[in-house]
XYZ file of C-alpha atoms in Angstrom:
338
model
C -49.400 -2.338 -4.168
C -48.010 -4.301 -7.262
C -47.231 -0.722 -8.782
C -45.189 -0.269 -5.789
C -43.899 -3.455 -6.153
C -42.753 -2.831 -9.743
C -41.273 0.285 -8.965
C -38.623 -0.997 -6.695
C -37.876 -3.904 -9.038
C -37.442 -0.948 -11.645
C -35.012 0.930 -8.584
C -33.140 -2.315 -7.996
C -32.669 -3.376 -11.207
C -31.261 0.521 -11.884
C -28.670 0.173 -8.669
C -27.586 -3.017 -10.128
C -26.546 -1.679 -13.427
C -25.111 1.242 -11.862
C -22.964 -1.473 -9.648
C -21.869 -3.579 -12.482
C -20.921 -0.517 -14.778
C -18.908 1.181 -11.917
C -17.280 -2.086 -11.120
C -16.371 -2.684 -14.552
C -12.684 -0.973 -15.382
C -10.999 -0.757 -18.804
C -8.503 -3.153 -18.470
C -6.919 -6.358 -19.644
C -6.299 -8.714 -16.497
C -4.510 -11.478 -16.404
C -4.018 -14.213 -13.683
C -0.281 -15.033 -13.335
C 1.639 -16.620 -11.618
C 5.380 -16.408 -10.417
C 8.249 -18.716 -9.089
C 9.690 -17.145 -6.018
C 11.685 -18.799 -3.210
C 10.769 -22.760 -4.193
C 7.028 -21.191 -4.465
C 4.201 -19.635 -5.920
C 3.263 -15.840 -6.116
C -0.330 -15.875 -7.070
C -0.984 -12.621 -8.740
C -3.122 -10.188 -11.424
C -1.027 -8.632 -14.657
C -3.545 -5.358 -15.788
C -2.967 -4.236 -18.849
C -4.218 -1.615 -20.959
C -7.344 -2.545 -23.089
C -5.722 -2.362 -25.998
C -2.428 -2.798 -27.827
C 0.451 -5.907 -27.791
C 3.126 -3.411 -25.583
C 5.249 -3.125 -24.572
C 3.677 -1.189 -21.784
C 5.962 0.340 -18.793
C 4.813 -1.074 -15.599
C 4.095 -0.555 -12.277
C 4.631 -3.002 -9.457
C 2.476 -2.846 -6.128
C 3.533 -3.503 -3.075
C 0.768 -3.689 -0.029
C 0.619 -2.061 2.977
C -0.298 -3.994 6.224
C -2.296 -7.174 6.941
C -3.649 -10.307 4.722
C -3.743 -8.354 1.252
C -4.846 -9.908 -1.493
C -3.500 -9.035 -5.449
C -6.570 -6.603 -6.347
C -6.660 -5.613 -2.452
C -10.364 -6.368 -2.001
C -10.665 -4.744 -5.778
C -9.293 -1.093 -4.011
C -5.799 -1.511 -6.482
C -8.612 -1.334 -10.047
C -9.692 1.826 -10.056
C -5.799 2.768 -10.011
C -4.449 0.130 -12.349
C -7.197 1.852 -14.811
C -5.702 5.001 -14.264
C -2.564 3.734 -15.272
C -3.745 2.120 -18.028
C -5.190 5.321 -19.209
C -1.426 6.358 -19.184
C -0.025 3.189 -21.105
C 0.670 1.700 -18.087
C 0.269 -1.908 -16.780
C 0.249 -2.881 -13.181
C 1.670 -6.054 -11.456
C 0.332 -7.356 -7.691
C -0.081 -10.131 -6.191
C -1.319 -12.198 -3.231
C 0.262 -12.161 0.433
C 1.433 -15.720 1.258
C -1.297 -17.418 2.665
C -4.120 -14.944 1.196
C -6.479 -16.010 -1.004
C -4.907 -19.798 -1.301
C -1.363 -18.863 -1.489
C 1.074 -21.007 0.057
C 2.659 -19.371 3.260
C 2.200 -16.755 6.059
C 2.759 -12.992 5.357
C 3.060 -12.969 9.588
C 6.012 -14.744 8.880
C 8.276 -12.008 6.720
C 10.426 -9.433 7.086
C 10.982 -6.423 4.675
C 13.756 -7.994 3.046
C 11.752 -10.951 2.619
C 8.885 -8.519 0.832
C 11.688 -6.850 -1.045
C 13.186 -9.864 -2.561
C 9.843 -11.290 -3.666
C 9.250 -8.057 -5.625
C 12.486 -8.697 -7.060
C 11.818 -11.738 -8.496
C 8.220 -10.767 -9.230
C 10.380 -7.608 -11.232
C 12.413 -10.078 -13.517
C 9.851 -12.567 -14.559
C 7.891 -9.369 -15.443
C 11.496 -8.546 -17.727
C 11.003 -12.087 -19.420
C 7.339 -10.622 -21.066
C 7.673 -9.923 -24.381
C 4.635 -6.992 -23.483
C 6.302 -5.393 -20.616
C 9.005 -3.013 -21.438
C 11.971 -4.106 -18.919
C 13.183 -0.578 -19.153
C 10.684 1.335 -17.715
C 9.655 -0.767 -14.608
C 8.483 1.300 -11.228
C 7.023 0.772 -7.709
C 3.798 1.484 -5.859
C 3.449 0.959 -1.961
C 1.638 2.290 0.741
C 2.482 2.420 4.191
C 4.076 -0.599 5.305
C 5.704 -0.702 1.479
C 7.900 2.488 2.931
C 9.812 -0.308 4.516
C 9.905 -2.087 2.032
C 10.765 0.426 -1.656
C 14.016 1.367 -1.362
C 15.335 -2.059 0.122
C 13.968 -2.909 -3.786
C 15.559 -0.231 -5.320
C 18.627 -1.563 -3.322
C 18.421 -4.684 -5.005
C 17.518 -3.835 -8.590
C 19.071 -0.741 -10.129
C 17.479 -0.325 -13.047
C 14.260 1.011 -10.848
C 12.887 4.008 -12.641
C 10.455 5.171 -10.633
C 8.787 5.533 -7.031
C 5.044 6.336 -5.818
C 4.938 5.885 -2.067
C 1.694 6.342 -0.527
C 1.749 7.164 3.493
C 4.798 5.637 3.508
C 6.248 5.125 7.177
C 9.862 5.449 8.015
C 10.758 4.276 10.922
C 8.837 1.337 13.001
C 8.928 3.143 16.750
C 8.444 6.518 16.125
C 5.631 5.682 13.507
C 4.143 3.277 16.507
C 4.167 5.587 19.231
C 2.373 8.409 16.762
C -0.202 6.427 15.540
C -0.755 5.252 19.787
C -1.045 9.069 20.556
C -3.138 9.598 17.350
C -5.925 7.065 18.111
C -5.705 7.849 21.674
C -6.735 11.408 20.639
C -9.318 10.145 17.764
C -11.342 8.226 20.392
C -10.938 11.148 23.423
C -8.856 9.202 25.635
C -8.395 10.778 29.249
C -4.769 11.214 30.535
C -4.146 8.592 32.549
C -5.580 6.536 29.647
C -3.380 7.887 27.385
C -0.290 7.147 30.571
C -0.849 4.179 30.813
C -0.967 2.870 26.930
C 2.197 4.745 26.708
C 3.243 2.628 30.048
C 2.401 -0.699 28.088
C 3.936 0.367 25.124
C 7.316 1.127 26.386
C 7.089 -2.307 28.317
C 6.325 -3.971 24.788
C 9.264 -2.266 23.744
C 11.780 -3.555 26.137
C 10.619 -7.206 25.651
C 11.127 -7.012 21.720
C 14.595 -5.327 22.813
C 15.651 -8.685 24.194
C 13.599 -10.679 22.130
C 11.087 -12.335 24.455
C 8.685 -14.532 24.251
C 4.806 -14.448 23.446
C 3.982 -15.810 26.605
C 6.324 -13.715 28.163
C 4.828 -10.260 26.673
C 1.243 -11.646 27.956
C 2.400 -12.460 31.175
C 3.728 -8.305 31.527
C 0.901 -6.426 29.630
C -1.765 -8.820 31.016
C -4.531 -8.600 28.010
C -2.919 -8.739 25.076
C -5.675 -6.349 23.285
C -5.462 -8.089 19.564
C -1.600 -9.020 19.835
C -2.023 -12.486 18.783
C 1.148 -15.012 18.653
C 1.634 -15.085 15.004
C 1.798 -11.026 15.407
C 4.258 -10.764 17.988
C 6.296 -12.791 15.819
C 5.863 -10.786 13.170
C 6.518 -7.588 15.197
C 9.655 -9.179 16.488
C 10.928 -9.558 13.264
C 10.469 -6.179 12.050
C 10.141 -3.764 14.843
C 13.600 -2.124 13.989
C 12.669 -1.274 10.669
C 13.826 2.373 9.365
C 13.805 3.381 5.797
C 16.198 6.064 6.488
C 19.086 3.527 6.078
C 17.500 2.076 2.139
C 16.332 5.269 1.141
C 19.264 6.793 -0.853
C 18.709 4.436 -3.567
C 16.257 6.013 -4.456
C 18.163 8.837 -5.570
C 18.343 10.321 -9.143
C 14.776 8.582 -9.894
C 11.410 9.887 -9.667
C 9.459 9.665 -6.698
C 5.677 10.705 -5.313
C 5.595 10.778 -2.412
C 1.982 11.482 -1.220
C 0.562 12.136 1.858
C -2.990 12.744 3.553
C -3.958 15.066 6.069
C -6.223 12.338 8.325
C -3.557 9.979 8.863
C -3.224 8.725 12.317
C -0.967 5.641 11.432
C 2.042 7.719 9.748
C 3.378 10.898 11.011
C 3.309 12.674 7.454
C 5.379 15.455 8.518
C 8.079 12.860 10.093
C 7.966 11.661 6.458
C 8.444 14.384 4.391
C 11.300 15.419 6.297
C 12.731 12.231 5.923
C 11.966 12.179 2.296
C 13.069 15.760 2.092
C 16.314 15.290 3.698
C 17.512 11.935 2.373
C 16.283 12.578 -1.290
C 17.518 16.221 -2.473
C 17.045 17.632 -5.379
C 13.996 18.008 -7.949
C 13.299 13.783 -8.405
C 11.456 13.925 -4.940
C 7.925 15.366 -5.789
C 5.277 15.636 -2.421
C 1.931 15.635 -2.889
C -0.672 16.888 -0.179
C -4.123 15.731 0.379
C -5.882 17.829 2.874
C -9.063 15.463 3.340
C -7.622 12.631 2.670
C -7.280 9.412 5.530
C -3.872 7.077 5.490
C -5.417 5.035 2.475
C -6.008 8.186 0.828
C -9.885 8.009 1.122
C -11.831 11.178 1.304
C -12.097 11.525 5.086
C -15.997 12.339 5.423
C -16.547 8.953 3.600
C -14.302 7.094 5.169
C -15.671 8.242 8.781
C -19.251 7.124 7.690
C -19.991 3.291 7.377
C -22.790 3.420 5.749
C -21.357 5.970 3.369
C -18.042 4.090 2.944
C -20.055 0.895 2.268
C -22.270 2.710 -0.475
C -19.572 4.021 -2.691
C -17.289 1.474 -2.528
C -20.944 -0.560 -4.365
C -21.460 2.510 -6.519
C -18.896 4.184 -7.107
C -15.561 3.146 -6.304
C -13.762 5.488 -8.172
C -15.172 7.897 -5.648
C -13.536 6.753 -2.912
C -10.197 8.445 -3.474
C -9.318 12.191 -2.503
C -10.022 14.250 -5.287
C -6.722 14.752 -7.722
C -5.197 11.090 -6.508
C -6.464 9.240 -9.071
C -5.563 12.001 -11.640
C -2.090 13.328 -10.125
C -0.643 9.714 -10.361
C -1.289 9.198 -13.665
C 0.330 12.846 -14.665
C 3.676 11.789 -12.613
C 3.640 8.563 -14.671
C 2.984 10.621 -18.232
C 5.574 13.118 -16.879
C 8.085 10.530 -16.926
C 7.371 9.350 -20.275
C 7.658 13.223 -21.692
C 10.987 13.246 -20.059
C 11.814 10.295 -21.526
C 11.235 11.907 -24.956
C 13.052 15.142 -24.372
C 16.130 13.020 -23.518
């Protein structure tokens, strides 16, 4: 018994060192903080281990929901991957995540867009950040949100957009029809979401009420007040009008093969169409989910659970990690040849 006993304190103690090693990245990080607006952007500046700078930098910009500057820790296995390239990486919290003053329910995309703005030029004030050679990060939501930055600052000099969306209604109505599918929804099911949908639609068309919205769908199935606000605000977002300025600059655009919130192939067409020429770059995952998690992990709690613990580097689809950090050396041997 007490042999058995010390054998699984020998086990545990072994799982815990593998969990602090894999949870410990190569990286500088640094708590900032930044004036935007009359307020407070509560954020992480990761550098690379070593060196003064000044290091390029990429700034993140979330997807949906209450995100938080590390995104639950997902953002460190990438900001190490950057820093492997010279890179450092700038995010930050949501308002109202993690003690920051605000609501995130409460912005637009132009709202987003002008925060990374001013987040981008009090990263141009640090003497170990090269103001130069500044680019984004954003998934999903972020699609929204990229080029209305690039719009604002033009001295943007590079773009990775991961499972970007383009626009708000036709990306809705896919990802409907793409969870109907997942779960094996019947056809009248899948009728009448489609009914309720189109009924949400014509409220936000003439900008009703919350109560109003209940009243017609009946149970409002997880739309809460603060969303519908939020919805209102934004559900006539299309990137198709910002994306041009994205032009002439580098962009990665990558997208997954298991993504039932963005219709990739809507996107690269988009992408394709409104951003010609050899800057655009698409990379493919096959097996791959939207966050760009390998699908047969992300599809197993249990499994999901245990390598985010033990190895979070593992999440990712194989080549993400790597690919990203070859587009940002890319742009650096460019640089040179110039």
């Amino acid at each position: 018994m007490f042999a058995a006993l010390a054998g699984l304190v020998v086990v545990a103690a072994g799982l815990g060192g593998l969990m602090v090693w894999q949870n410990t990245y190569d990286l500088r990080e640094e708590t900032v903080a930044v004036r935007h607006g009359g307020r407070t952007l509560h954020g992480v500046l990761a550098l690379p281990p070593q060196g003064k700078g000044p290091f390029p930098l990429v700034v993140f910009v979330h997807g949906d929901g209450p995100v938080d500057a590390t995104h639950d820790t997902f953002y460190r296995p990438m900001w190490e991957s950057f820093a492997r390239a010279g890179y450092a990486s700038l995010s930050w919290n949501k308002p109202g995540v993690g003690g920051a003053p605000g609501d995130w329910l409460d912005q637009t995309m132009d709202d987003r867009a002008r925060e990374a703005v001013d987040a981008i030029a009090w990263a141009r004030q640090r003497p170990d950040i090269d103001g130069s050679r500044i680019g984004l990060w954003g998934a999903s939501q972020a699609g929204w949100v990229l080029p209305k930055i690039a719009a604002r600052d033009g001295r943007i000099r590079f773009a990775i957009a991961v499972s970007p969306a383009v626009n708000w209604h036709r990306q809705g109505r896919y990802n409907l029809l793409a969870e109907l599918s997942r779960d094996g929804a019947s056809a009248a099911e899948v009728a009448a979401a489609l009914r309720r949908r189109e009924t949400g639609l014509e409220l936000l068309g003439r900008g009703a009420t919350y109560e109003e919205y209940v009243r017609a769908v009946g149970d409002p199935q997880g739309m809460t007040a603060a969303r519908w606000r939020f919805v209102s605000k934004n559900h006539a977002a299309d990137a198709g009008a910002d994306l041009p300025a994205l032009r002439g600059i580098p962009v990665l655009l990558v997208l997954a093969g298991h993504d039932v919130n963005v219709d990739t192939a809507d996107t690269e067409a988009a992408y394709r169409r409104l951003l010609p020429g050899p800057s655009l770059r698409v990379a493919h995952y096959a097996d791959a989910t939207h966050g760009l998690v390998k699908h047969d992990v992300e599809t197993s709690p249990l499994r999901l659970t245990l390598t985010a613990l033990c190895a979070p580097r593992a999440l990712f689809a194989e080549g993400f990690l790597a690919d990203q950090r070859k587009f940002l050396s890319s742009l650096d041997a460019e640089g040179a040849r110039r």
